[in-house]
Amino acid sequence: HDDQGVRAAADDTTKHDEGIRAARAKGDHSAVSAGAINRKIYSCNGTTNLPGTLIRAEGQKPIGTRDASQDPDECYAGFGATFDFYKNVLGRNSINDSGLPLIGSVHYGKKYDNAMWDGEQMIFGDGDGVIFNGFTDELDVIGHELTHGVTQYTANLEYEGESGALNESISDCFGSMIKQYSLKQDSATADWLIGDGLLAKGINGVALRSMKEPGTAYDDPQLGGQDPQPSNYANLYKGKSDNGGVHINSGIPNKAFYLACIGLGGNSWDRCGKIWYQTLTSGKLSTRANFQAFADLTASVAATLYDADARQKVVDAWAGVGITV
Ligand code: ASN
Ligand code: ZN
């Protein structure tokens, strides 16, 4: 079903998104004072002109009924929760670690079925209401997209094949952690779903992806059939769609992260999140790193940051998805 339904639509969207990236003029998103958050929320008002009209700047009160939806305020809040996580848990000052302003444009296009980081800012579609609801109320989705920015400024993993699936997985890992941190849920309590609440009523599924049980998030013809994510390296998708399966094969490192979080115990962000973050920002990953290289590095980082027991928990997690460190 790779060429059907949402998968084909997603490929079209990716081409469209690349067009946006290429066409987009460089904005004046210069850094502000160290450590302070600086959000700017725009509305495209149903057009594709970026960034659109500024509707809420940092420190301004909620716009409430001035917009027909809660989207701008949800975007503002989601950016805040994401910034706080990176600052308080990981000591990172925004996406580039130098206070990069967080720019978001809501109401992008008409019934646009995606949310994305375009290299400089976040873009939110309204969803078509048939397959997807709007994206601004999903903190894991906002965390996912902003983390694409963090990856861009650090390991800069190429968005293709295994390095692309690692790029996707890192966005899911941090997106999920940001949600868990804001809900104060430990690893055993968290649902480990990405985009629960995103699927419109009438779609047979619980979320876009499950990190705990990849391949089980949905089964619906409108989404191209069953969730195609593998949970073991033996079942790696080797086709060409989706940039060589970046949103498909991410299930493998996603599950490894989940298993490592459970093995290490407590909150995902206490130890496992710091191991994955140190791996991402170490400067030791190639932009074309494969799963093996990433796994090897997480194990050695676990030993350095913690101890041999932590390392073993990480090694066991990778073994659980068919990767031997
Ligand atoms: N929502 C998609 C993602 O973050 C958009 C994209 O960039 N392909 O993976
Ligand atoms: Zn992504």
Short mmCIF file of C-alpha atoms and ligand atoms in Angstrom, two decimals:
data_model
loop_
_atom_site.label_atom_id
_atom_site.label_comp_id
_atom_site.label_asym_id
_atom_site.label_seq_id
_atom_site.Cartn_x
_atom_site.Cartn_y
_atom_site.Cartn_z
CA HIS A 1 0.00 0.00 0.00
CA ASP A 2 3.03 2.29 -0.20
CA ASP A 3 1.78 4.04 -3.28
CA GLN A 4 -1.73 4.62 -2.00
CA GLY A 5 -3.60 6.93 0.28
CA VAL A 6 -1.74 9.12 2.65
CA ARG A 7 1.63 7.71 1.75
CA ALA A 8 1.31 8.98 -1.81
CA ALA A 9 -0.19 12.17 -0.47
CA ALA A 10 2.75 12.46 1.92
CA ASP A 11 5.17 12.16 -1.00
CA ASP A 12 3.34 14.95 -2.80
CA THR A 13 3.45 16.97 0.38
CA THR A 14 7.18 16.39 0.69
CA LYS A 15 7.72 17.70 -2.86
CA HIS A 16 5.50 20.64 -2.05
CA ASP A 17 7.42 21.22 1.19
CA GLU A 18 10.74 21.17 -0.67
CA GLY A 19 9.28 23.82 -2.95
CA ILE A 20 8.44 25.93 0.06
CA ARG A 21 11.93 25.50 1.46
CA ALA A 22 13.54 26.46 -1.83
CA ALA A 23 11.27 29.40 -2.51
CA ARG A 24 11.30 30.85 0.95
CA ALA A 25 13.30 34.03 1.37
CA LYS A 26 15.60 34.20 4.39
CA GLY A 27 13.76 35.96 7.21
CA ASP A 28 15.27 38.20 9.84
CA HIS A 29 15.20 35.67 12.65
CA SER A 30 18.20 37.00 14.51
CA ALA A 31 18.98 35.88 18.04
CA VAL A 32 17.78 37.78 21.08
CA SER A 33 19.14 37.97 24.61
CA ALA A 34 20.55 34.72 26.00
CA GLY A 35 18.14 32.43 27.80
CA ALA A 36 14.94 34.33 26.97
CA ILE A 37 12.20 32.83 24.87
CA ASN A 38 11.04 34.89 21.90
CA ARG A 39 7.92 33.59 20.15
CA LYS A 40 6.29 35.10 17.09
CA ILE A 41 3.01 33.57 15.92
CA TYR A 42 1.65 34.47 12.49
CA SER A 43 -1.48 33.54 10.57
CA CYS A 44 -1.41 32.71 6.88
CA ASN A 45 -5.21 33.12 6.82
CA GLY A 46 -5.60 30.16 4.46
CA THR A 47 -2.91 31.33 2.04
CA THR A 48 0.56 29.88 1.46
CA ASN A 49 2.34 33.19 1.95
CA LEU A 50 4.93 32.89 4.72
CA PRO A 51 5.16 33.93 7.40
CA GLY A 52 1.78 35.72 7.10
CA THR A 53 0.42 38.35 9.49
CA LEU A 54 1.91 38.62 12.98
CA ILE A 55 -0.86 37.94 15.48
CA ARG A 56 0.87 37.22 18.79
CA ALA A 57 4.34 38.30 19.85
CA GLU A 58 6.28 37.32 22.98
CA GLY A 59 4.69 38.44 26.24
CA GLN A 60 1.36 39.44 24.67
CA LYS A 61 -1.79 38.05 26.20
CA PRO A 62 -3.81 35.31 24.46
CA ILE A 63 -5.60 36.50 21.36
CA GLY A 64 -8.68 34.47 22.31
CA THR A 65 -11.64 35.26 20.09
CA ARG A 66 -9.69 37.46 17.66
CA ASP A 67 -8.94 34.23 15.80
CA ALA A 68 -11.68 31.78 14.90
CA SER A 69 -9.70 28.94 16.48
CA GLN A 70 -7.45 28.33 19.47
CA ASP A 71 -4.59 27.60 17.09
CA PRO A 72 -2.37 30.67 17.67
CA ASP A 73 -2.59 30.35 21.45
CA GLU A 74 -2.02 26.59 21.30
CA CYS A 75 1.02 27.17 19.10
CA TYR A 76 2.34 29.80 21.54
CA ALA A 77 1.85 27.43 24.49
CA GLY A 78 3.40 24.47 22.66
CA PHE A 79 6.47 26.52 21.75
CA GLY A 80 6.72 27.55 25.41
CA ALA A 81 6.59 23.95 26.69
CA THR A 82 9.16 22.85 24.11
CA PHE A 83 11.54 25.74 24.91
CA ASP A 84 11.21 25.00 28.66
CA PHE A 85 12.04 21.33 28.16
CA TYR A 86 15.18 22.07 26.18
CA LYS A 87 16.29 24.77 28.61
CA ASN A 88 15.43 23.15 31.95
CA VAL A 89 16.22 19.52 31.15
CA LEU A 90 19.00 19.77 28.59
CA GLY A 91 20.43 23.25 29.18
CA ARG A 92 19.81 24.20 25.55
CA ASN A 93 18.92 27.79 24.70
CA SER A 94 16.36 27.30 21.92
CA ILE A 95 16.77 25.44 18.65
CA ASN A 96 20.25 26.71 17.84
CA ASP A 97 21.39 26.97 21.50
CA SER A 98 21.69 30.73 20.95
CA GLY A 99 18.15 31.94 21.56
CA LEU A 100 16.75 31.54 18.06
CA PRO A 101 13.26 33.10 17.96
CA LEU A 102 10.50 30.52 17.61
CA ILE A 103 8.38 31.40 14.60
CA GLY A 104 5.08 29.66 13.85
CA SER A 105 2.54 30.22 11.09
CA VAL A 106 -0.95 28.80 11.63
CA HIS A 107 -3.78 28.42 9.09
CA TYR A 108 -1.28 27.62 6.35
CA GLY A 109 -3.09 26.82 3.09
CA LYS A 110 -6.52 25.30 2.82
CA LYS A 111 -7.19 22.03 4.66
CA TYR A 112 -3.44 21.44 4.63
CA ASP A 113 -2.81 18.02 6.17
CA ASN A 114 0.58 18.53 7.77
CA ALA A 115 2.74 20.42 10.22
CA MET A 116 6.39 20.99 9.47
CA TRP A 117 9.67 22.71 10.23
CA ASP A 118 10.78 24.36 6.97
CA GLY A 119 14.36 25.02 8.03
CA GLU A 120 13.52 28.37 9.62
CA GLN A 121 10.08 28.19 11.18
CA MET A 122 7.06 26.00 11.91
CA ILE A 123 4.08 25.75 9.60
CA PHE A 124 0.69 24.37 10.67
CA GLY A 125 -2.10 23.28 8.37
CA ASP A 126 -5.67 23.18 9.65
CA GLY A 127 -6.11 19.53 8.59
CA ASP A 128 -8.94 18.53 6.28
CA GLY A 129 -11.16 17.30 9.12
CA VAL A 130 -11.60 13.99 7.25
CA ILE A 131 -8.21 12.37 7.86
CA PHE A 132 -6.50 14.85 10.21
CA ASN A 133 -7.70 17.34 12.80
CA GLY A 134 -5.63 20.49 13.33
CA PHE A 135 -2.06 20.11 14.54
CA THR A 136 -1.54 22.94 17.04
CA ASP A 137 -3.02 21.13 20.07
CA GLU A 138 -0.60 18.20 19.81
CA LEU A 139 2.43 19.00 21.97
CA ASP A 140 4.31 15.93 20.75
CA VAL A 141 3.83 17.12 17.16
CA ILE A 142 5.14 20.61 18.00
CA GLY A 143 8.04 19.06 19.90
CA HIS A 144 8.69 16.76 16.94
CA GLU A 145 8.81 19.62 14.44
CA LEU A 146 10.98 21.94 16.55
CA THR A 147 13.36 19.04 17.18
CA HIS A 148 13.92 18.84 13.40
CA GLY A 149 15.41 22.30 13.93
CA VAL A 150 17.64 21.07 16.77
CA THR A 151 18.85 18.18 14.59
CA GLN A 152 19.50 20.62 11.73
CA TYR A 153 21.78 22.69 14.00
CA THR A 154 23.58 19.65 15.47
CA ALA A 155 24.03 16.22 13.80
CA ASN A 156 22.27 17.48 10.66
CA LEU A 157 21.26 13.93 9.74
CA GLU A 158 20.54 13.61 6.03
CA TYR A 159 16.79 13.15 5.43
CA GLU A 160 17.11 9.92 3.46
CA GLY A 161 17.41 6.22 4.29
CA GLU A 162 18.69 5.22 7.73
CA SER A 163 20.07 8.66 8.63
CA GLY A 164 16.69 10.12 7.66
CA ALA A 165 14.89 7.55 9.80
CA LEU A 166 17.19 8.51 12.70
CA ASN A 167 16.31 12.18 12.07
CA GLU A 168 12.61 11.27 12.21
CA SER A 169 13.09 9.07 15.28
CA ILE A 170 14.93 11.80 17.19
CA SER A 171 11.99 14.12 16.53
CA ASP A 172 9.61 11.46 17.86
CA CYS A 173 11.79 10.70 20.92
CA PHE A 174 12.04 14.36 21.95
CA GLY A 175 8.44 15.13 20.93
CA SER A 176 7.24 12.30 23.15
CA MET A 177 9.54 13.32 26.01
CA ILE A 178 8.31 16.91 25.83
CA LYS A 179 4.74 15.64 26.16
CA GLN A 180 5.69 13.29 29.02
CA TYR A 181 7.60 16.09 30.81
CA SER A 182 4.65 18.47 30.57
CA LEU A 183 2.24 15.76 31.80
CA LYS A 184 4.75 14.60 34.47
CA GLN A 185 4.44 11.01 33.24
CA ASP A 186 7.17 8.47 33.83
CA SER A 187 8.21 5.95 31.18
CA ALA A 188 5.97 3.20 32.53
CA THR A 189 2.89 5.47 32.55
CA ALA A 190 3.34 7.30 29.22
CA ASP A 191 1.34 6.20 26.16
CA TRP A 192 4.34 6.52 23.79
CA LEU A 193 1.99 7.59 20.99
CA ILE A 194 2.81 10.34 18.51
CA GLY A 195 -0.17 12.45 17.47
CA ASP A 196 -2.88 10.85 19.54
CA GLY A 197 -5.93 13.01 18.87
CA LEU A 198 -4.64 13.90 15.41
CA LEU A 199 -6.71 11.37 13.48
CA ALA A 200 -10.17 12.62 12.60
CA LYS A 201 -13.27 10.91 13.88
CA GLY A 202 -14.01 8.04 11.50
CA ILE A 203 -10.39 7.04 10.96
CA ASN A 204 -9.61 3.63 12.41
CA GLY A 205 -6.56 4.30 14.55
CA VAL A 206 -5.27 5.77 17.80
CA ALA A 207 -2.38 7.92 16.58
CA LEU A 208 0.10 8.57 13.80
CA ARG A 209 2.78 6.32 15.32
CA SER A 210 3.37 4.14 18.37
CA MET A 211 6.91 4.08 19.75
CA LYS A 212 6.04 1.21 22.07
CA GLU A 213 4.43 -0.96 19.37
CA PRO A 214 5.43 0.34 15.93
CA GLY A 215 3.07 -0.87 13.20
CA THR A 216 -0.07 -0.82 15.37
CA ALA A 217 -1.08 2.87 15.40
CA TYR A 218 -3.78 2.64 12.71
CA ASP A 219 -5.36 0.46 10.07
CA ASP A 220 -7.45 2.50 7.67
CA PRO A 221 -7.71 2.66 3.85
CA GLN A 222 -7.61 6.47 3.99
CA LEU A 223 -4.19 6.23 5.62
CA GLY A 224 -2.98 3.72 3.03
CA GLY A 225 -3.92 0.67 5.12
CA GLN A 226 -2.04 -0.57 8.14
CA ASP A 227 0.65 1.45 9.92
CA PRO A 228 3.77 0.30 8.01
CA GLN A 229 6.37 0.77 10.75
CA PRO A 230 8.68 -2.17 11.47
CA SER A 231 9.90 -2.76 15.03
CA ASN A 232 12.91 -4.88 14.16
CA TYR A 233 15.87 -4.32 11.85
CA ALA A 234 15.10 -7.66 10.15
CA ASN A 235 12.01 -5.98 8.67
CA LEU A 236 13.69 -2.78 7.48
CA TYR A 237 11.77 -1.16 4.60
CA LYS A 238 14.10 -0.96 1.59
CA GLY A 239 11.83 0.78 -0.95
CA LYS A 240 12.07 4.28 -2.33
CA SER A 241 8.89 5.96 -1.03
CA ASP A 242 9.02 8.42 1.82
CA ASN A 243 12.69 9.29 1.17
CA GLY A 244 13.59 5.64 1.63
CA GLY A 245 11.16 5.09 4.48
CA VAL A 246 12.14 7.87 6.90
CA HIS A 247 8.71 7.80 8.58
CA ILE A 248 8.57 3.99 8.27
CA ASN A 249 11.94 2.76 9.54
CA SER A 250 11.93 5.32 12.38
CA GLY A 251 9.85 2.66 14.17
CA ILE A 252 13.06 0.68 14.79
CA PRO A 253 15.06 3.35 16.70
CA ASN A 254 11.80 4.59 18.26
CA LYS A 255 11.23 1.21 19.86
CA ALA A 256 14.89 1.02 20.94
CA PHE A 257 14.45 4.37 22.71
CA TYR A 258 11.25 3.15 24.37
CA LEU A 259 12.96 -0.08 25.54
CA ALA A 260 15.98 1.86 26.84
CA CYS A 261 13.68 4.23 28.78
CA ILE A 262 11.87 1.30 30.37
CA GLY A 263 15.18 -0.46 31.12
CA LEU A 264 16.73 2.63 32.70
CA GLY A 265 13.54 3.29 34.69
CA GLY A 266 11.98 6.49 36.01
CA ASN A 267 11.32 9.39 33.65
CA SER A 268 12.40 9.22 30.03
CA TRP A 269 14.16 12.56 30.33
CA ASP A 270 16.18 11.70 33.45
CA ARG A 271 18.76 9.43 31.87
CA CYS A 272 17.72 8.08 28.46
CA GLY A 273 16.84 11.52 27.09
CA LYS A 274 20.21 12.85 28.17
CA ILE A 275 22.01 9.90 26.54
CA TRP A 276 20.18 10.44 23.23
CA TYR A 277 20.74 14.22 23.41
CA GLN A 278 24.45 13.82 24.10
CA THR A 279 24.64 11.39 21.16
CA LEU A 280 22.89 13.89 18.86
CA THR A 281 25.07 16.82 19.89
CA SER A 282 28.41 15.02 20.38
CA GLY A 283 29.84 15.97 17.00
CA LYS A 284 30.71 12.28 16.56
CA LEU A 285 27.79 11.34 14.30
CA SER A 286 28.20 11.49 10.56
CA THR A 287 25.39 13.28 8.69
CA ARG A 288 24.79 9.92 7.02
CA ALA A 289 24.99 7.83 10.20
CA ASN A 290 23.20 4.49 10.07
CA PHE A 291 21.34 2.75 12.90
CA GLN A 292 24.46 0.77 13.90
CA ALA A 293 26.61 3.89 14.28
CA PHE A 294 23.92 5.64 16.30
CA ALA A 295 23.37 2.60 18.52
CA ASP A 296 27.12 2.18 19.16
CA LEU A 297 27.40 5.83 20.18
CA THR A 298 24.40 5.73 22.55
CA ALA A 299 26.02 2.79 24.37
CA SER A 300 29.36 4.54 24.76
CA VAL A 301 27.64 7.78 25.87
CA ALA A 302 25.64 5.82 28.47
CA ALA A 303 28.90 4.46 29.91
CA THR A 304 30.49 7.91 29.98
CA LEU A 305 27.52 9.80 31.42
CA TYR A 306 26.49 7.03 33.84
CA ASP A 307 27.94 3.56 34.29
CA ALA A 308 28.35 0.01 32.91
CA ASP A 309 24.84 -0.89 34.03
CA ALA A 310 23.30 2.01 32.09
CA ARG A 311 25.38 0.99 29.08
CA GLN A 312 24.06 -2.57 29.32
CA LYS A 313 20.45 -1.34 29.47
CA VAL A 314 21.04 0.58 26.25
CA VAL A 315 22.75 -2.41 24.59
CA ASP A 316 19.79 -4.63 25.57
CA ALA A 317 17.34 -2.10 24.12
CA TRP A 318 19.07 -2.16 20.73
CA ALA A 319 19.21 -5.97 20.86
CA GLY A 320 15.42 -5.83 21.30
CA VAL A 321 15.11 -4.33 17.81
CA GLY A 322 17.68 -6.62 16.18
CA ILE A 323 20.75 -4.38 16.39
CA THR A 324 23.85 -5.79 18.11
CA VAL A 325 26.13 -3.23 19.73
N1 ASN B 1 5.26 16.38 9.51
C1 ASN B 1 6.32 15.89 8.65
C2 ASN B 1 7.51 15.56 9.51
O1 ASN B 1 7.90 16.32 10.37
C3 ASN B 1 6.63 16.92 7.64
C4 ASN B 1 7.87 16.67 6.88
O2 ASN B 1 8.80 17.43 7.01
N2 ASN B 1 7.95 15.63 6.09
O3 ASN B 1 8.11 14.55 9.35
ZN ZN B 2 9.35 14.71 11.08
#
